[in-house]
Structure formats: C-alpha cells, structure tokens
Coordinates of C-alpha atoms in Angstrom, one line a residue:
M9 CA 177.6 137.7 62.8
Y10 CA 181.3 137.6 63.1
Q11 CA 182.8 134.6 62.6
C12 CA 186.2 133.5 61.3
W13 CA 189.2 131.0 62.1
S14 CA 192.7 130.5 61.6
L15 CA 194.7 127.4 62.6
N16 CA 197.9 129.2 62.0
N17 CA 200.0 130.3 65.0
Q18 CA 200.9 133.6 63.8
P19 CA 201.2 136.8 66.2
E20 CA 198.4 138.8 64.1
E21 CA 196.1 135.9 63.6
L22 CA 192.9 135.3 65.5
R23 CA 193.4 131.8 66.9
L24 CA 190.3 129.2 67.1
S25 CA 190.9 128.7 70.6
N26 CA 190.4 132.4 71.5
W27 CA 187.0 132.6 70.6
F28 CA 185.5 129.0 69.8
Y29 CA 184.1 126.9 72.6
P30 CA 182.9 123.6 71.6
I31 CA 179.6 122.1 73.0
A32 CA 179.5 118.4 73.7
H33 CA 175.8 117.5 72.1
V34 CA 176.4 119.0 68.8
N35 CA 178.7 118.2 65.9
L36 CA 182.0 120.4 66.7
T37 CA 184.0 120.4 63.8
T38 CA 184.7 118.8 60.3
N39 CA 187.4 116.2 59.5
W40 CA 189.5 119.0 58.5
S41 CA 189.3 120.8 61.4
A42 CA 187.2 123.7 60.6
P43 CA 184.5 124.9 63.4
V44 CA 180.9 124.1 63.0
V45 CA 179.4 127.2 64.4
W46 CA 176.4 126.9 66.6
H47 CA 174.9 129.3 69.2
G48 CA 176.7 129.3 72.2
T49 CA 180.1 128.0 70.4
Y50 CA 181.6 131.5 69.9
N51 CA 182.6 134.5 72.0
E52 CA 181.3 137.5 70.1
R53 CA 183.0 140.1 72.1
V54 CA 186.5 138.7 71.2
L55 CA 185.5 138.4 67.6
K56 CA 184.3 142.2 67.5
N57 CA 187.3 143.4 69.2
Y58 CA 189.6 141.5 66.7
Y59 CA 187.8 142.7 63.4
A60 CA 187.3 146.4 64.8
N61 CA 191.4 146.6 64.8
H62 CA 191.4 144.8 61.3
K63 CA 190.4 146.6 58.2
I64 CA 188.2 144.1 56.3
T65 CA 185.6 144.1 53.4
V66 CA 183.0 141.4 53.4
G67 CA 181.3 140.5 50.1
L68 CA 177.9 139.1 49.9
T69 CA 176.6 136.9 46.6
V70 CA 172.7 136.7 46.5
F71 CA 170.6 134.7 44.4
A72 CA 167.2 136.0 44.7
V73 CA 164.6 133.2 44.3
G74 CA 160.8 133.6 43.7
R75 CA 158.1 130.9 43.5
K76 CA 159.2 127.5 42.9
R77 CA 159.2 125.4 39.2
P78 CA 158.6 121.7 40.0
D79 CA 158.0 121.3 36.6
V80 CA 161.8 121.9 35.8
I81 CA 165.3 121.7 36.8
T82 CA 166.1 124.9 38.9
T83 CA 169.4 123.8 40.5
T84 CA 172.6 121.9 39.2
D85 CA 174.2 119.3 41.1
W86 CA 177.1 121.9 41.9
L87 CA 174.2 124.4 43.3
A88 CA 174.4 126.8 40.4
P89 CA 170.8 128.3 39.8
I90 CA 169.2 127.5 36.4
I91 CA 167.2 130.6 35.3
W92 CA 163.7 130.1 34.4
E93 CA 160.8 132.6 34.5
G94 CA 159.3 132.5 38.3
T95 CA 162.5 131.2 40.0
Y96 CA 163.9 134.7 40.6
N97 CA 162.9 138.0 42.5
R98 CA 164.0 140.9 40.1
Q99 CA 163.1 143.7 42.3
V100 CA 165.7 142.3 44.9
L101 CA 168.3 142.0 42.3
E102 CA 167.6 145.4 40.8
K103 CA 168.0 147.0 44.4
Y104 CA 171.2 145.1 44.8
Y105 CA 172.7 145.9 41.2
K106 CA 172.0 149.5 41.0
R107 CA 173.8 150.4 44.1
L108 CA 176.9 149.0 42.4
N109 CA 176.4 151.0 39.2
I110 CA 177.6 148.4 36.7
T111 CA 178.1 148.3 33.1
I112 CA 177.6 145.3 31.0
G113 CA 179.1 144.4 27.7
L114 CA 177.6 142.5 24.8
A115 CA 179.8 141.3 22.2
V116 CA 178.6 140.1 18.5
F117 CA 180.5 139.0 15.7
A118 CA 179.3 140.3 12.3
A119 CA 181.3 138.8 9.3
G120 CA 179.9 138.0 5.7
K121 CA 176.3 137.8 5.1
F122 CA 175.5 138.1 8.8
E123 CA 176.2 141.8 9.0
E124 CA 173.5 142.8 6.9
Q125 CA 171.0 139.9 7.2
Y126 CA 170.8 140.0 11.2
L127 CA 173.0 142.8 12.8
K128 CA 170.3 145.8 12.6
Q129 CA 167.5 143.7 13.7
F130 CA 169.5 142.2 16.6
I131 CA 170.9 145.8 18.0
R132 CA 167.6 147.2 17.8
S133 CA 165.9 144.5 19.7
A134 CA 168.8 144.5 22.2
D135 CA 168.8 148.3 22.7
K136 CA 165.1 147.6 24.0
H137 CA 165.4 144.5 26.1
F138 CA 169.0 143.8 26.9
M139 CA 169.8 144.9 30.6
P140 CA 167.2 147.8 30.5
G141 CA 168.1 150.8 33.1
Y142 CA 171.9 149.8 33.2
N143 CA 175.0 151.1 31.1
V144 CA 175.7 148.9 28.2
I145 CA 178.4 148.6 25.9
F146 CA 177.6 146.9 22.5
Y147 CA 180.9 145.7 21.0
I148 CA 180.2 145.1 17.3
M149 CA 183.2 143.0 15.8
M150 CA 183.0 143.4 11.7
D151 CA 185.2 142.5 8.7
E152 CA 184.0 145.2 6.9
P153 CA 183.1 148.1 9.3
S154 CA 182.4 150.7 6.5
R155 CA 179.1 148.5 6.0
L156 CA 177.8 149.2 9.7
P157 CA 174.2 150.1 9.4
R158 CA 172.8 153.2 10.9
I159 CA 172.6 152.6 14.7
E160 CA 170.3 154.5 17.1
L161 CA 170.6 153.6 20.7
G162 CA 168.4 154.7 23.8
P163 CA 170.0 156.3 26.9
L164 CA 172.8 154.4 29.0
R165 CA 173.5 152.7 25.6
T166 CA 176.6 153.0 23.5
F167 CA 178.5 151.0 20.8
K168 CA 182.1 150.5 19.9
L169 CA 183.0 149.1 16.5
R170 CA 186.2 146.8 16.3
A171 CA 187.6 145.5 13.0
I172 CA 188.3 141.8 12.7
F173 CA 191.9 140.8 11.9
Y174 CA 192.7 137.6 10.0
E175 CA 196.2 135.9 10.8
N176 CA 195.4 133.4 8.1
T177 CA 192.4 133.4 5.7
W178 CA 191.9 129.8 5.8
Q179 CA 191.5 129.3 9.6
D180 CA 188.3 128.3 10.9
I181 CA 185.9 131.4 11.4
N182 CA 185.1 130.4 15.1
L183 CA 188.8 130.3 15.8
I184 CA 189.2 133.8 14.4
F185 CA 186.2 134.9 16.3
M186 CA 187.7 133.5 19.8
K187 CA 191.1 135.2 19.0
N188 CA 189.6 138.6 18.2
L189 CA 187.5 138.5 21.3
G190 CA 190.5 137.4 23.5
V191 CA 192.5 140.4 22.1
F192 CA 189.7 142.8 22.5
I193 CA 189.0 141.7 26.1
L194 CA 192.6 142.5 27.0
S195 CA 192.9 145.6 25.4
H196 CA 189.5 147.4 26.1
M197 CA 186.7 145.1 27.4
Q198 CA 188.2 144.1 31.0
H199 CA 188.5 147.9 31.6
E200 CA 185.1 149.1 30.6
V201 CA 182.7 146.3 31.7
N202 CA 181.8 144.4 34.9
F203 CA 180.0 141.5 33.0
L204 CA 180.2 140.6 29.4
F205 CA 177.8 138.5 27.3
V206 CA 178.9 137.1 23.9
M207 CA 175.9 136.2 21.6
A208 CA 175.4 134.7 18.1
I209 CA 173.9 137.6 15.7
N210 CA 171.0 135.6 14.2
Q211 CA 168.7 136.3 17.4
I212 CA 166.1 138.7 18.5
F213 CA 165.4 139.8 21.9
K214 CA 161.5 139.5 22.5
N215 CA 161.5 140.1 26.4
D216 CA 163.7 141.8 28.9
F217 CA 167.1 139.9 29.3
G218 CA 167.9 141.4 32.8
V219 CA 170.2 141.1 35.8
E220 CA 169.0 137.6 36.8
T221 CA 171.3 136.4 34.1
L222 CA 174.5 137.8 35.6
G223 CA 177.2 135.6 37.3
K224 CA 180.9 134.9 37.3
S225 CA 180.4 132.4 34.5
V226 CA 177.1 132.1 32.4
A227 CA 176.1 129.1 30.1
Q228 CA 173.1 128.9 27.9
L229 CA 171.2 125.5 27.8
H230 CA 170.3 124.4 24.2
A231 CA 166.8 124.7 23.4
W232 CA 166.4 121.4 21.7
W233 CA 168.7 119.2 23.6
Y234 CA 167.4 120.3 27.1
F235 CA 164.2 118.0 26.4
K236 CA 166.3 115.0 25.0
N237 CA 168.0 112.1 26.6
A238 CA 171.4 112.8 27.8
N239 CA 172.7 109.7 26.4
N240 CA 171.8 111.4 22.7
F241 CA 173.9 114.7 23.5
P242 CA 175.8 115.4 20.5
Y243 CA 178.9 115.7 22.5
E244 CA 182.4 115.2 20.6
R245 CA 183.0 111.4 21.2
N246 CA 186.3 110.8 19.3
F247 CA 189.0 110.4 22.1
K248 CA 191.5 112.0 20.2
S249 CA 189.8 115.1 20.1
A250 CA 190.4 117.7 22.7
A251 CA 186.7 118.2 23.0
F252 CA 186.0 114.7 23.8
I253 CA 183.6 113.8 26.4
P254 CA 183.0 109.8 27.2
F255 CA 179.6 108.4 27.0
G256 CA 177.8 108.6 30.6
Q257 CA 179.5 111.7 31.4
G258 CA 178.4 115.3 30.7
D259 CA 175.9 117.5 32.5
F260 CA 173.9 119.5 30.1
Y261 CA 174.4 120.4 26.5
Y262 CA 175.2 124.1 26.1
H263 CA 174.3 126.4 23.1
S264 CA 177.1 128.5 21.7
A265 CA 174.7 131.2 20.6
I266 CA 175.1 132.8 24.5
F267 CA 177.8 132.6 27.0
G268 CA 179.0 135.3 29.4
G269 CA 180.3 136.1 32.7
T270 CA 183.1 138.3 34.2
P271 CA 185.8 139.6 31.5
E272 CA 188.3 137.6 33.0
E273 CA 186.2 134.3 32.8
V274 CA 185.0 134.7 29.5
L275 CA 189.1 135.5 28.6
K276 CA 189.8 132.1 30.1
L277 CA 187.1 130.4 28.0
T278 CA 188.3 132.0 24.7
E279 CA 191.8 130.6 25.6
E280 CA 190.8 127.2 26.2
N281 CA 188.3 127.2 23.2
Q282 CA 191.6 128.4 20.9
K283 CA 193.8 125.7 22.2
G284 CA 191.3 123.0 21.7
I285 CA 190.4 123.9 18.0
I286 CA 194.0 124.4 17.3
H287 CA 194.7 121.0 18.8
D288 CA 192.2 119.2 16.5
T289 CA 193.1 121.1 13.4
K290 CA 196.8 120.0 13.7
K291 CA 195.5 116.3 14.0
E292 CA 193.2 116.9 11.1
L293 CA 190.1 116.3 13.1
T294 CA 186.8 118.1 12.4
S295 CA 185.5 118.8 15.8
I296 CA 182.9 121.7 15.8
Y297 CA 183.1 124.9 18.0
E298 CA 180.0 124.2 20.2
S299 CA 181.7 120.7 21.0
H300 CA 184.7 122.7 22.5
L301 CA 182.3 125.2 24.3
N302 CA 180.7 122.1 26.1
K303 CA 184.0 120.7 27.0
Y304 CA 184.8 123.6 28.6
F305 CA 181.8 123.9 30.7
F306 CA 182.2 120.3 31.3
L307 CA 185.5 121.0 33.0
H308 CA 184.9 124.3 34.5
K309 CA 181.2 124.5 35.7
P310 CA 179.2 127.6 35.1
T311 CA 177.9 129.4 38.2
T312 CA 174.8 130.5 36.2
L313 CA 172.8 128.6 33.6
L314 CA 170.1 130.0 31.4
S315 CA 167.1 128.1 30.8
P316 CA 165.8 127.8 27.0
E317 CA 163.4 130.6 27.6
Y318 CA 166.8 133.0 27.1
N319 CA 167.1 131.2 23.6
W320 CA 164.2 129.5 21.9
D321 CA 163.9 128.5 18.4
P322 CA 160.0 129.3 17.4
N323 CA 160.2 126.7 14.8
F324 CA 160.1 124.2 17.8
H325 CA 156.9 123.0 19.4
T326 CA 156.7 125.1 22.6
P327 CA 156.1 123.0 25.6
P328 CA 154.3 124.1 28.7
Q329 CA 157.7 124.7 30.5
I330 CA 158.6 127.5 28.2
K331 CA 156.7 130.3 29.8
H332 CA 158.4 133.5 28.8
I333 CA 160.6 133.5 25.6
K334 CA 163.4 136.1 26.2
I335 CA 165.5 135.5 22.8
A336 CA 164.1 134.0 19.7
W337 CA 166.6 132.0 17.6
Q338 CA 166.7 133.0 14.0
S339 CA 167.3 129.7 12.2
E340 CA 165.9 130.9 8.9
K341 CA 166.5 134.1 6.8
V342 CA 165.5 137.5 8.7
Q343 CA 163.5 139.7 5.9

C-alpha cells in the first residue's frame, strides 16, 4: 500500500487532494487534518507514480507475538511489549534479524571484589546463552585489567577490555560507572554494535537471552517489586531529589541489573543519570542509583520491557507466572 500525505503547498510535494478522496459514510480526517485511509479513499495509481520518481526507504518494525498470557501484563499503557515466555515468536524474529547481520554488545563493570567473585561465571554463562548465533562483543570494564581471568569464547564472540578511569576516588561508584560507560559508548561502542545491553555482573544466564529482548530502549522489571502494590514502590520521595517521583505516579519499578537499547539511547540514559546523581550529591542528598534509573524511565518510557523471568532471584518463592528463568540474580556469594 502506498499512503503518504503532505499539507504543504510545495512544488515537489504530493498534495493530499491529489490522491485522497473522502467518502461520506466513514470517518474522513482527524481533528488535525490527517487522512483516515479506507478502501476507496485513495488513488493508488497517483501514489505509485509519485513514489516511483522519489527514492525512498521504508522501515518496518515488527513485534512477533506468540500465544496469549492472561495471567500477566503483556503490554504497557504506552503500548510497549512486556516480554514473557510464550508472548513472542522467536522464529519470526530470528528470520528478521538474521538478514540484518547485527552485532550486540554486552557491557559489564568489574570493580573490586566483584571481578574475581562473579566475572568468570558471568562471562561463561553469557557466552552460552546471550544472543546465541549472533555477533557479540563483551565489553569488560575493570579497575585492575591485569586481574582479568582466562576467558574462552565460542564462535561469533569476542571481548574488549577497558580500564576504568577515576576522576576522584571519593565519587559514588555508580557515577564512576556511568561516566566510564558514556565515554566508551562515544569512543567505541556506538561504532561497533547495533544494540547494547548493560548488566550487573552478579548474574548467571540460565537460558537463552535472545533477540526478543531487542528494542530502542529496554528496561528490566524488578522481580521483587513486580508482584507488590505500586503504592509501595521504593521510588525516591524527597521532592528535592532529581530522582523524585510523587506518590500516585510511576508505572513499574525497574531493576538496575539490566538495561539496554541502541547505543544512542543508552548514552542518553547515562548522561541523565549522571546529571541526577551530581545534582543530589551537591545538595547532600542520599538518593540511590536505581532511583535515578527509575526516574529516567518514568520520564522516557522504554520501548521494550523484560519480565521478571529475565532476572529472577532464586531465593524468592517462584510464583506460577515465572515459567522460564533466563537469568538468575546472585544475591549471595558465588562459590
């Protein structure tokens, strides 16, 4: 179908009156003069001739839905999908993304005790389950690169090591992380990957984390708070804080363990997060990193939300809604 309109009176533009013929018994146009296209209201020959002489590229965004899940929320108020097991058709998605030859990045921050305690197990499980069959770059950010454990990766996988820089040793560790991530996105990542995920290192992949998770802006629903009353979400309630969300507002509570999207969108998140943390630090407020993440997604709605199946703490009682755990959150020391 060839449908497009312009209300501009420019010589090179296709005017609405050239191809659109309203009919009386249906809704013709919106309040803002956009046409409502019905069969019989357009002249396809005029449209074909026009676009044949204009070089255009048409994009198509697809969310492939599988069987319904009446036991959970699968779509947000702003029509973003919430990905649960059984709500997507991975075969359709694989067919689409394979043709694009995409590369996905996965960034982790390994500082202090976390590098030895979690890094090797995280990378080993990610090598097996993160975007299998696709080009993947693991970005490992460490304060002591010399302590990187031996890493063996499968086909289509590589890693890049980045040394963490510190402007001031007294700075909040999450602010340091966001500053480093922003610098590395600008200098390298935005030129190397089509999508980028950022994950906490104390996690273990249990099942495939695939292309159903891709989106322009991806947020992770917090496993604990998803099943709680929204009035009890631990948003920042101090109105002086940059992370402030008033009572009665907010959509979901998001977990800082996983977020992602295009490199451009992740960069925007890091920049806003830094501004919020710096604002509160100057005012001697003690807001937490995750509160600023939640404020960002409150103001800038994510386009894809991952259900608690993608980050589940095995110490919790597992309800029937959790059918297929993708990642296990390691809240206790890994042996």
